[in-house]
PDB file of C-alpha atoms and ligand atoms in Angstrom:
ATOM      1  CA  UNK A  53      21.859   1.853  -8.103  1.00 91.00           C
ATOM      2  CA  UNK A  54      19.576   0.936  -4.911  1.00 96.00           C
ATOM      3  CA  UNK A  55      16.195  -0.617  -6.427  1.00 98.00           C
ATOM      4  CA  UNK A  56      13.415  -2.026  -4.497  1.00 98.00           C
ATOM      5  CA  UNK A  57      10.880  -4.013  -5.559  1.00 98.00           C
ATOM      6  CA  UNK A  58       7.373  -4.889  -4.221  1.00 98.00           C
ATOM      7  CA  UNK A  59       4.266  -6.601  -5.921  1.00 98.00           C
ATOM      8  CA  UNK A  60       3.479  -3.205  -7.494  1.00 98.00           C
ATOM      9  CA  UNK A  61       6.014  -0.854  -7.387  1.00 98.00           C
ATOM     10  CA  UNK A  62       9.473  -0.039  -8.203  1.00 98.00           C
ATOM     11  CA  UNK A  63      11.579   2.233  -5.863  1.00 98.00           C
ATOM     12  CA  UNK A  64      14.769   3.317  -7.089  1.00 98.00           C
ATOM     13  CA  UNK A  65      17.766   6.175  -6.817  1.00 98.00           C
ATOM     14  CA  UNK A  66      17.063   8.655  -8.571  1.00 97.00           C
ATOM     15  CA  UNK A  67      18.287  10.037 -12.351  1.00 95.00           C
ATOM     16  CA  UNK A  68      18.860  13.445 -13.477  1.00 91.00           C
ATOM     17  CA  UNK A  69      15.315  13.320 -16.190  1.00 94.00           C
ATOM     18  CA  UNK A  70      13.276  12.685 -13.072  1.00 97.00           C
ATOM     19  CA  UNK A  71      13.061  16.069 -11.825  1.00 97.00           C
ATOM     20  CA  UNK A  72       9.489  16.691 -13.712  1.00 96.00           C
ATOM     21  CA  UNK A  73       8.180  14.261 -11.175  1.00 96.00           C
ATOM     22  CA  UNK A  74       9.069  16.165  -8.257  1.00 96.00           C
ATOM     23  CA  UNK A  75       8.693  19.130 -10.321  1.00 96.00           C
ATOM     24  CA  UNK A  76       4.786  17.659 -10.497  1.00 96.00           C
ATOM     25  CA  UNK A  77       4.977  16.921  -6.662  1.00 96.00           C
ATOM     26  CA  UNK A  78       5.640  20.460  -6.184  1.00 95.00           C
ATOM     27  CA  UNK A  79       2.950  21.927  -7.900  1.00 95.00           C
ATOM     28  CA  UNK A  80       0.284  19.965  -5.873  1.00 96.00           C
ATOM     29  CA  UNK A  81      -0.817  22.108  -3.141  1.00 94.00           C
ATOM     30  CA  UNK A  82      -2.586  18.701  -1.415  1.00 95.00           C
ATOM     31  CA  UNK A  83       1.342  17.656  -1.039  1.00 95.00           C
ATOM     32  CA  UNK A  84       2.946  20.596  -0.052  1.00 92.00           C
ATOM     33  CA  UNK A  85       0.184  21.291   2.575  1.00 89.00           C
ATOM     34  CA  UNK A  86       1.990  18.805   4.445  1.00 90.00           C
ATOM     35  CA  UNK A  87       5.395  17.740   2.619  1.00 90.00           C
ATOM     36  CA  UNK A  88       6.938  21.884   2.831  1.00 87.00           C
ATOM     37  CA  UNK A  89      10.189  20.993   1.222  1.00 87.00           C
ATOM     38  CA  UNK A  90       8.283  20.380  -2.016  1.00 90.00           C
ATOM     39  CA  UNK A  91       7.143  24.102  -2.219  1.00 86.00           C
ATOM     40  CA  UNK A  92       9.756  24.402  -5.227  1.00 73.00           C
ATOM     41  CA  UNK A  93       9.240  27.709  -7.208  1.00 71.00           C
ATOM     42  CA  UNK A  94      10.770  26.864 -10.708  1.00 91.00           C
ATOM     43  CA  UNK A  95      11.767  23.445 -12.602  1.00 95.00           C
ATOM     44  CA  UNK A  96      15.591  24.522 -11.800  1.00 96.00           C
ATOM     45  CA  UNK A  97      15.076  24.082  -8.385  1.00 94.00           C
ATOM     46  CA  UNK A  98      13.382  20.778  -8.989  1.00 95.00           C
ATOM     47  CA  UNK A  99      16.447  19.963 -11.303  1.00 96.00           C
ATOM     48  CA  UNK A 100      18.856  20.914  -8.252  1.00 96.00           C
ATOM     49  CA  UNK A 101      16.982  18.571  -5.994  1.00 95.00           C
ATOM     50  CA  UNK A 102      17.003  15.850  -8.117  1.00 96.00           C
ATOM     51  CA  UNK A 103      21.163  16.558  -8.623  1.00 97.00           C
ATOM     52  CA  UNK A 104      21.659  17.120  -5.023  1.00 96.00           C
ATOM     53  CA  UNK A 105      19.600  13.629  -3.928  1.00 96.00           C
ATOM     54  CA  UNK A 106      21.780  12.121  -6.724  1.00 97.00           C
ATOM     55  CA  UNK A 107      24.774  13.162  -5.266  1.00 97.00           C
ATOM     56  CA  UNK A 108      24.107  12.242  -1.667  1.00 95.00           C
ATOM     57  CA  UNK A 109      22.657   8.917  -2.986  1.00 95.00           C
ATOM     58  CA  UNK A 110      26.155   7.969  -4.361  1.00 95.00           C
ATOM     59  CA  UNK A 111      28.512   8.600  -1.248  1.00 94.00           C
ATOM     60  CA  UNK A 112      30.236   6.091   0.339  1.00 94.00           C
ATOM     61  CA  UNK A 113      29.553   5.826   3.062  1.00 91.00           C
ATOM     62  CA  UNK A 114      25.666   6.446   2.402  1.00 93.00           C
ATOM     63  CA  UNK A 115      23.598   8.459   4.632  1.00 91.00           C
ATOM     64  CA  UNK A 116      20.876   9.605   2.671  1.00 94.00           C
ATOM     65  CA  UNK A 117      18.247   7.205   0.509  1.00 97.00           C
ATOM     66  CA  UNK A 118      15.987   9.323  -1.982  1.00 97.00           C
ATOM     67  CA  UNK A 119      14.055   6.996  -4.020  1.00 98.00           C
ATOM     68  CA  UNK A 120      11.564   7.188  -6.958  1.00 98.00           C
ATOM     69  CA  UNK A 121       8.571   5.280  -6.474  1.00 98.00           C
ATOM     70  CA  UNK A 122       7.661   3.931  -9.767  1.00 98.00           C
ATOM     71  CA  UNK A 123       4.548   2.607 -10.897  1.00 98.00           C
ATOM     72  CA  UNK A 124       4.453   0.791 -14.501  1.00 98.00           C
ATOM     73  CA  UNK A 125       7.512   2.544 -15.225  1.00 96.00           C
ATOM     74  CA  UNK A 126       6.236   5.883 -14.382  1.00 97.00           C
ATOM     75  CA  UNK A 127       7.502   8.379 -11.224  1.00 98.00           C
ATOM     76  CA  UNK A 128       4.660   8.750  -9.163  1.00 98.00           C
ATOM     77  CA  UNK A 129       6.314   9.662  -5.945  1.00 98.00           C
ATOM     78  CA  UNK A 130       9.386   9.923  -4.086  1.00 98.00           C
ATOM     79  CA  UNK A 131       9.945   8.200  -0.562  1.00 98.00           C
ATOM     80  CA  UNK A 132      13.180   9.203   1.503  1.00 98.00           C
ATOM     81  CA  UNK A 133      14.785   8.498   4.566  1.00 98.00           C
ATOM     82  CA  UNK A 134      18.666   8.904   6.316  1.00 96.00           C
ATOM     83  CA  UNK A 135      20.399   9.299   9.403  1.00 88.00           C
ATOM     84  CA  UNK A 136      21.182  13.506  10.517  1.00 77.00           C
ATOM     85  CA  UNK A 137      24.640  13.854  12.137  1.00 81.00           C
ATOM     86  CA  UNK A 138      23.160  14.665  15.525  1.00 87.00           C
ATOM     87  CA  UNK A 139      21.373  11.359  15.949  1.00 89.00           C
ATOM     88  CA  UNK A 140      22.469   7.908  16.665  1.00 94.00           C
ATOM     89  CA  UNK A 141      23.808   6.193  13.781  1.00 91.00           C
ATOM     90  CA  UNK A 142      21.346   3.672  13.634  1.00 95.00           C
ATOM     91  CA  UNK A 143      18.267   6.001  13.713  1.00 97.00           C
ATOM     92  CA  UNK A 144      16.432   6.912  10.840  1.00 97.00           C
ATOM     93  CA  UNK A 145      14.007   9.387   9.785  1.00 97.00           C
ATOM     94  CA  UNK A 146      11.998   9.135   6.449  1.00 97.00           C
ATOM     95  CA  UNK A 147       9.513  11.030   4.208  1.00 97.00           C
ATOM     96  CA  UNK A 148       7.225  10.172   1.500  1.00 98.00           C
ATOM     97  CA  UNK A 149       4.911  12.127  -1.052  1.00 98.00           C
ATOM     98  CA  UNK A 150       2.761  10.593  -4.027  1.00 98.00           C
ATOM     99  CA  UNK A 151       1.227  12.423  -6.873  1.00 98.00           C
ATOM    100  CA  UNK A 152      -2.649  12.327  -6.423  1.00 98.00           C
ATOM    101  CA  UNK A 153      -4.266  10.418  -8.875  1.00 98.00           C
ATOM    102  CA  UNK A 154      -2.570   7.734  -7.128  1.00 98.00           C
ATOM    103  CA  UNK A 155      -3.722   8.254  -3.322  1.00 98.00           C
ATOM    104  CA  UNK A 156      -5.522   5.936  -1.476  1.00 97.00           C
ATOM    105  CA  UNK A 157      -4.699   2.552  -3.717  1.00 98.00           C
ATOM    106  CA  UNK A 158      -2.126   1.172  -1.161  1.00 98.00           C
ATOM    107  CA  UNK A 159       0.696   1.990  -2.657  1.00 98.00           C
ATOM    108  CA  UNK A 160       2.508   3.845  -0.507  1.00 98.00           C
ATOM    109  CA  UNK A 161       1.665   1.590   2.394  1.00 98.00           C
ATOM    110  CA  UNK A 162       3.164  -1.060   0.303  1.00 98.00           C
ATOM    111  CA  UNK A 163       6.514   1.472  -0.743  1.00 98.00           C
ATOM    112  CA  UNK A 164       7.067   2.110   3.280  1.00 98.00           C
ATOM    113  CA  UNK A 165       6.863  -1.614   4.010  1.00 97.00           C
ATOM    114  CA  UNK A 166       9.875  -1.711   1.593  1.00 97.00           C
ATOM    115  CA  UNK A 167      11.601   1.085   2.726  1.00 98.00           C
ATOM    116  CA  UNK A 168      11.126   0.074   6.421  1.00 97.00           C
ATOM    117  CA  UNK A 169      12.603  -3.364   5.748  1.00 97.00           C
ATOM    118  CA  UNK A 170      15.439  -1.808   3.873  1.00 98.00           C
ATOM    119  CA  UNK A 171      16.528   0.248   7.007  1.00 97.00           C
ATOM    120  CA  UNK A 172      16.115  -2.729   9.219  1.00 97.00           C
ATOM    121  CA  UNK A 173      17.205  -5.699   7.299  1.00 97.00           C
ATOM    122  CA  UNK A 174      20.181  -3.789   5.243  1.00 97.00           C
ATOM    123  CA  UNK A 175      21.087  -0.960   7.021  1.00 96.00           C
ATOM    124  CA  UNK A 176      20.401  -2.606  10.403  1.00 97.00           C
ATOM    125  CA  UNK A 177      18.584   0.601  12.425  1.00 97.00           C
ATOM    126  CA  UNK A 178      18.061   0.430  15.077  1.00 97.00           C
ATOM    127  CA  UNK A 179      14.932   2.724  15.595  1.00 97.00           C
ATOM    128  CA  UNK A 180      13.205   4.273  12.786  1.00 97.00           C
ATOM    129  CA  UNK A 181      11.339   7.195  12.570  1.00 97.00           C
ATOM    130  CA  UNK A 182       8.521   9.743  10.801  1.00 97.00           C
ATOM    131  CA  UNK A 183       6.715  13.340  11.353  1.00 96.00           C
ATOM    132  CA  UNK A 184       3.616  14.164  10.134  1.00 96.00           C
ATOM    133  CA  UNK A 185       0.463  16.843  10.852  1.00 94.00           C
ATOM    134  CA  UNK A 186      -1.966  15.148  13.359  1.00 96.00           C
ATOM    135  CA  UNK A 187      -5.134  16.468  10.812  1.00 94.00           C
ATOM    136  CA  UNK A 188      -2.889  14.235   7.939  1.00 95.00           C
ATOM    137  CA  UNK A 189      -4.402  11.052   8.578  1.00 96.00           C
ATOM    138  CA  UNK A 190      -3.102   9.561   5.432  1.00 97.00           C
ATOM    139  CA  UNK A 191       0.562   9.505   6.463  1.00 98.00           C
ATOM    140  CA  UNK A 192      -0.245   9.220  10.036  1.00 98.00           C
ATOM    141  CA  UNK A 193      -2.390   5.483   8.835  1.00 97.00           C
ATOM    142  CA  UNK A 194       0.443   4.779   6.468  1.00 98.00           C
ATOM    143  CA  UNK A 195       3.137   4.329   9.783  1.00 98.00           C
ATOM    144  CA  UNK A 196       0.759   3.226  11.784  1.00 97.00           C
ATOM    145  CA  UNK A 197       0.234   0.218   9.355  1.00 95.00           C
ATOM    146  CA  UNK A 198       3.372  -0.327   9.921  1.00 95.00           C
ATOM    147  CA  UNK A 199       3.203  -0.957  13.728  1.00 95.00           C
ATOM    148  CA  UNK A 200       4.677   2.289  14.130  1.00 97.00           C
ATOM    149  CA  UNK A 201       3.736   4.478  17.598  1.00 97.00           C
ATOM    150  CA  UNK A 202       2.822   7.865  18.526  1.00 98.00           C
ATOM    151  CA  UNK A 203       5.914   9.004  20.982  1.00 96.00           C
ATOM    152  CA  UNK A 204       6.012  12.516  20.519  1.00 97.00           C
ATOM    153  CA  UNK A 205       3.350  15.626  19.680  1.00 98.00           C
ATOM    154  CA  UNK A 206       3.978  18.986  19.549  1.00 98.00           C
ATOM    155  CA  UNK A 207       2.448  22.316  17.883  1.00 97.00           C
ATOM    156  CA  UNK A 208       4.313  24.251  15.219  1.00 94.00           C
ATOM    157  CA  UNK A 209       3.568  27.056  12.772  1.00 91.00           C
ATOM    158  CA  UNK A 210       2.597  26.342   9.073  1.00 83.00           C
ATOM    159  CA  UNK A 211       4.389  28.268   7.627  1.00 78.00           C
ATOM    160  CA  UNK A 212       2.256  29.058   4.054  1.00 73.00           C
ATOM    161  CA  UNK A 213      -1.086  29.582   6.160  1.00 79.00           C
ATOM    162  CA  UNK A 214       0.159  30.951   9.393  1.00 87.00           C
ATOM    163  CA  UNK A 215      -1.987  28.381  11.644  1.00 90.00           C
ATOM    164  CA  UNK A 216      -0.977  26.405  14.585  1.00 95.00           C
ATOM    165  CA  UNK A 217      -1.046  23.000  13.941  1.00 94.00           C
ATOM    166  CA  UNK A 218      -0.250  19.510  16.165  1.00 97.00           C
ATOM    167  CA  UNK A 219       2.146  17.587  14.949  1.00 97.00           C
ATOM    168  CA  UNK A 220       2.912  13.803  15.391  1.00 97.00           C
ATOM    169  CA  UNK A 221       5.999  11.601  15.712  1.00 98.00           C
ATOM    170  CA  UNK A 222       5.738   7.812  15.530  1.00 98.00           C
ATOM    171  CA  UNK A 223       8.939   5.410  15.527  1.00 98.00           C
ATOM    172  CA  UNK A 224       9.452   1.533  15.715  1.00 98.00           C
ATOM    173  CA  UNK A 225      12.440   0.070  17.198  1.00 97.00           C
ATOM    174  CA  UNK A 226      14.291  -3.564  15.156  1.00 97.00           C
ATOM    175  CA  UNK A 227      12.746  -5.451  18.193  1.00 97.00           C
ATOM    176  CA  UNK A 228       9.329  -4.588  17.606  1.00 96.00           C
ATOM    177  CA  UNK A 229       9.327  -4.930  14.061  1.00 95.00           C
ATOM    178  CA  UNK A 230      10.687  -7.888  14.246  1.00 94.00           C
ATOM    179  CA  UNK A 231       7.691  -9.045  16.571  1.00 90.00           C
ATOM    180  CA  UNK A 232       4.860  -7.140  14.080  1.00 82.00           C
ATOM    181  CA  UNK A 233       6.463  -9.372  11.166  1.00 75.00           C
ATOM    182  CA  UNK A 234       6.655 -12.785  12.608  1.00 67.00           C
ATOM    183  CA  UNK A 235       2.759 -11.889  14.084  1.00 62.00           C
ATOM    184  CA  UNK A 236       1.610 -10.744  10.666  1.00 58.00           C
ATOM    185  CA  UNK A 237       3.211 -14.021   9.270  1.00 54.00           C
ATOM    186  CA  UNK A 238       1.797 -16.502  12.104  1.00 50.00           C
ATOM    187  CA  UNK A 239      -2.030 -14.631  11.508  1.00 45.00           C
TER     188      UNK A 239
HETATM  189  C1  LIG B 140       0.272  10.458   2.780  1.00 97.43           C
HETATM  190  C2  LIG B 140       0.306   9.738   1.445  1.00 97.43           C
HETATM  191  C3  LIG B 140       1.748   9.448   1.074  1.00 97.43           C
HETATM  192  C4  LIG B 140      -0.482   8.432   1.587  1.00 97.43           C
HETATM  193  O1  LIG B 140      -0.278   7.665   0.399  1.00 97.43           O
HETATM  194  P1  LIG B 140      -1.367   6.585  -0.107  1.00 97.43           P
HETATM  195  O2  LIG B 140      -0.712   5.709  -1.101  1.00 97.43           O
HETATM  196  O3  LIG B 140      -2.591   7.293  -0.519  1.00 97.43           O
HETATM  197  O4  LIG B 140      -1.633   5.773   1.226  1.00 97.43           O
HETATM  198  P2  LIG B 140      -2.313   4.318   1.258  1.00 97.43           P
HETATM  199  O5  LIG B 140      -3.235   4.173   0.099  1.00 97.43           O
HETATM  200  O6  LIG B 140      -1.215   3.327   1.426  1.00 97.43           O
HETATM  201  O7  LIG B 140      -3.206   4.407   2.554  1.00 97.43           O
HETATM  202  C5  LIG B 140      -2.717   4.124   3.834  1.00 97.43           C
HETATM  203  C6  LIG B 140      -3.869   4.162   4.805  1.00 97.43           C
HETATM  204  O8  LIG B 140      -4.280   5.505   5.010  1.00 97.43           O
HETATM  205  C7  LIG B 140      -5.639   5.642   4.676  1.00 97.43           C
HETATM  206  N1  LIG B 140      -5.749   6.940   4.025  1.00 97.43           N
HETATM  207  C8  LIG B 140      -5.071   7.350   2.928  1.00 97.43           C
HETATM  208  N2  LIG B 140      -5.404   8.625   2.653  1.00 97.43           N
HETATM  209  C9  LIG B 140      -6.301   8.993   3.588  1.00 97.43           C
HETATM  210  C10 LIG B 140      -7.013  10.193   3.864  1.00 97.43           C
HETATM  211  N3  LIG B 140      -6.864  11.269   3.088  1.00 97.43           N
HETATM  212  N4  LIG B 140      -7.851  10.224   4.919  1.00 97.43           N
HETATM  213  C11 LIG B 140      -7.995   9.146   5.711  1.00 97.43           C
HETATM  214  N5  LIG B 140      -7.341   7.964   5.518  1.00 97.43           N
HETATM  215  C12 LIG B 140      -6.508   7.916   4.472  1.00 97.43           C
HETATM  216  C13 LIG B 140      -5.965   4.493   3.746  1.00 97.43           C
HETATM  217  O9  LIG B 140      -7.325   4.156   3.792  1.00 97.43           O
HETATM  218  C14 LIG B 140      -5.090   3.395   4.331  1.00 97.43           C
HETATM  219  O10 LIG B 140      -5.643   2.848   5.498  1.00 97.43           O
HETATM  220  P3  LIG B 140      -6.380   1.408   5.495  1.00 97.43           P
HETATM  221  O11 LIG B 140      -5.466   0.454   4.785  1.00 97.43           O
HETATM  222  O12 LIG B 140      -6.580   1.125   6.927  1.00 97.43           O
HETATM  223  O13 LIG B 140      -7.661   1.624   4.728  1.00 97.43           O
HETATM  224  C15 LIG B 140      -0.347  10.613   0.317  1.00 97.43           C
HETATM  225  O14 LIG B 140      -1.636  10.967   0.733  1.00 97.43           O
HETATM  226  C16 LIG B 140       0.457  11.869   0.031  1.00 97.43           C
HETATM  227  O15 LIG B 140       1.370  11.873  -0.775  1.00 97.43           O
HETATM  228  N6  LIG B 140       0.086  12.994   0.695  1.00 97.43           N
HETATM  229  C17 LIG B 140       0.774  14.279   0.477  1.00 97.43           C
HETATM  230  C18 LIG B 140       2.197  14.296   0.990  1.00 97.43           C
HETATM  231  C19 LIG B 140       2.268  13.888   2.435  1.00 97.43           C
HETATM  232  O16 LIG B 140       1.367  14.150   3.217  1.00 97.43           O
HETATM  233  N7  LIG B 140       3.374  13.247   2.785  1.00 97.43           N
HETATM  234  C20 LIG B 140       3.618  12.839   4.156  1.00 97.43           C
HETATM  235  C21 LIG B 140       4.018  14.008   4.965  1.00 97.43           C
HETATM  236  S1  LIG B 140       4.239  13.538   6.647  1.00 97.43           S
END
């Protein structure tokens, strides 16, 4: 089993009784505004996630990461990230989504650090990458933090409201994280 630890948090693979945390996730409409994926229906689709993470998690080789974040031994989010077949092999794209009692305390600032150290450090990527809505400033500060850039915007149709919104792509390659850390360390 893959477990991180950082000063507050625990992230780790995920077991077959978490799937009332995601089931939770999915019932928050602040998260599925922007995480779509989570717009589960019933707790047996939840349950099916959860199995079908837990089987990708334990392939060899591994492709795909999804994590619990934990927080004094409770799930209060789930942060993910892989590399799709048509990509490089040392690209990788990640997601994240917290329940919202526990928004704005850091913590998922401080589970991306993590997970972005992971992918460079262990999995040596090469580039790494995340999406989010332009008007979701939350995620969009969370890789930002994390000396990631804007290099891509586009617009594309949400689908539960219809609109046309922007949407943002920021990535970091090993080189410049490497650089952000040992600034961050001599500041
Ligand atoms: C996006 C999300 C994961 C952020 O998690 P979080 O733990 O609240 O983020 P942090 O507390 O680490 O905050 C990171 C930064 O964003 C800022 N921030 C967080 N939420 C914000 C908001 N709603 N508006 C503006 N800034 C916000 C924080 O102030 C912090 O910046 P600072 O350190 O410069 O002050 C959380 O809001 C969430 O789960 N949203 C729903 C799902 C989602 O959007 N997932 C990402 C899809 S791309």
């Amino acid at each position: 089993m893959l477990i991180l630890q950082t000063p507050r948090l625990v992230l780790r693979d995920f077991g077959e009784s978490d799937w009332s945390a995601i089931y939770a996730l999915s019932r928050e409409p602040a998260v599925t505004q922007y995480q779509t994926w989570l717009r589960l229906v019933t707790p047996t689709d939840a349950q099916r996630w959860v199995q079908n993470a837990t089987f990708h998690n334990n392939l060899q080789p591994r492709r795909a990461y999804n994590l619990a974040v934990t927080h004094q031994g409770q799930v209060i989010g789930w942060i993910g990230w892989g590399h799709a077949e048509d990509r490089p092999p040392d690209h990788y794209d990640f997601g994240y989504a917290l329940l919202p009692p526990y928004w704005g305390r850091g913590f998922m600032s401080e589970a991306h650090e993590a997970a972005v150290r992971y992918m460079f450090e262990v999995l040596d990527a090469g580039r790494v990458f995340g999406e989010c809505a332009s008007l979701n400033t939350g995620s969009a500060r969370v890789m930002e933090k994390a000396g990631m850039t804007l290099c891509q915007a586009w617009m594309e149709r949400n689908e539960a409201t219809g609109a046309e919104e922007e949407h943002r792509r920021y990535a970091i390659d090993a080189t410049d994280w490497r650089r952000t850390g040992e600034t961050t360390a001599s500041t």
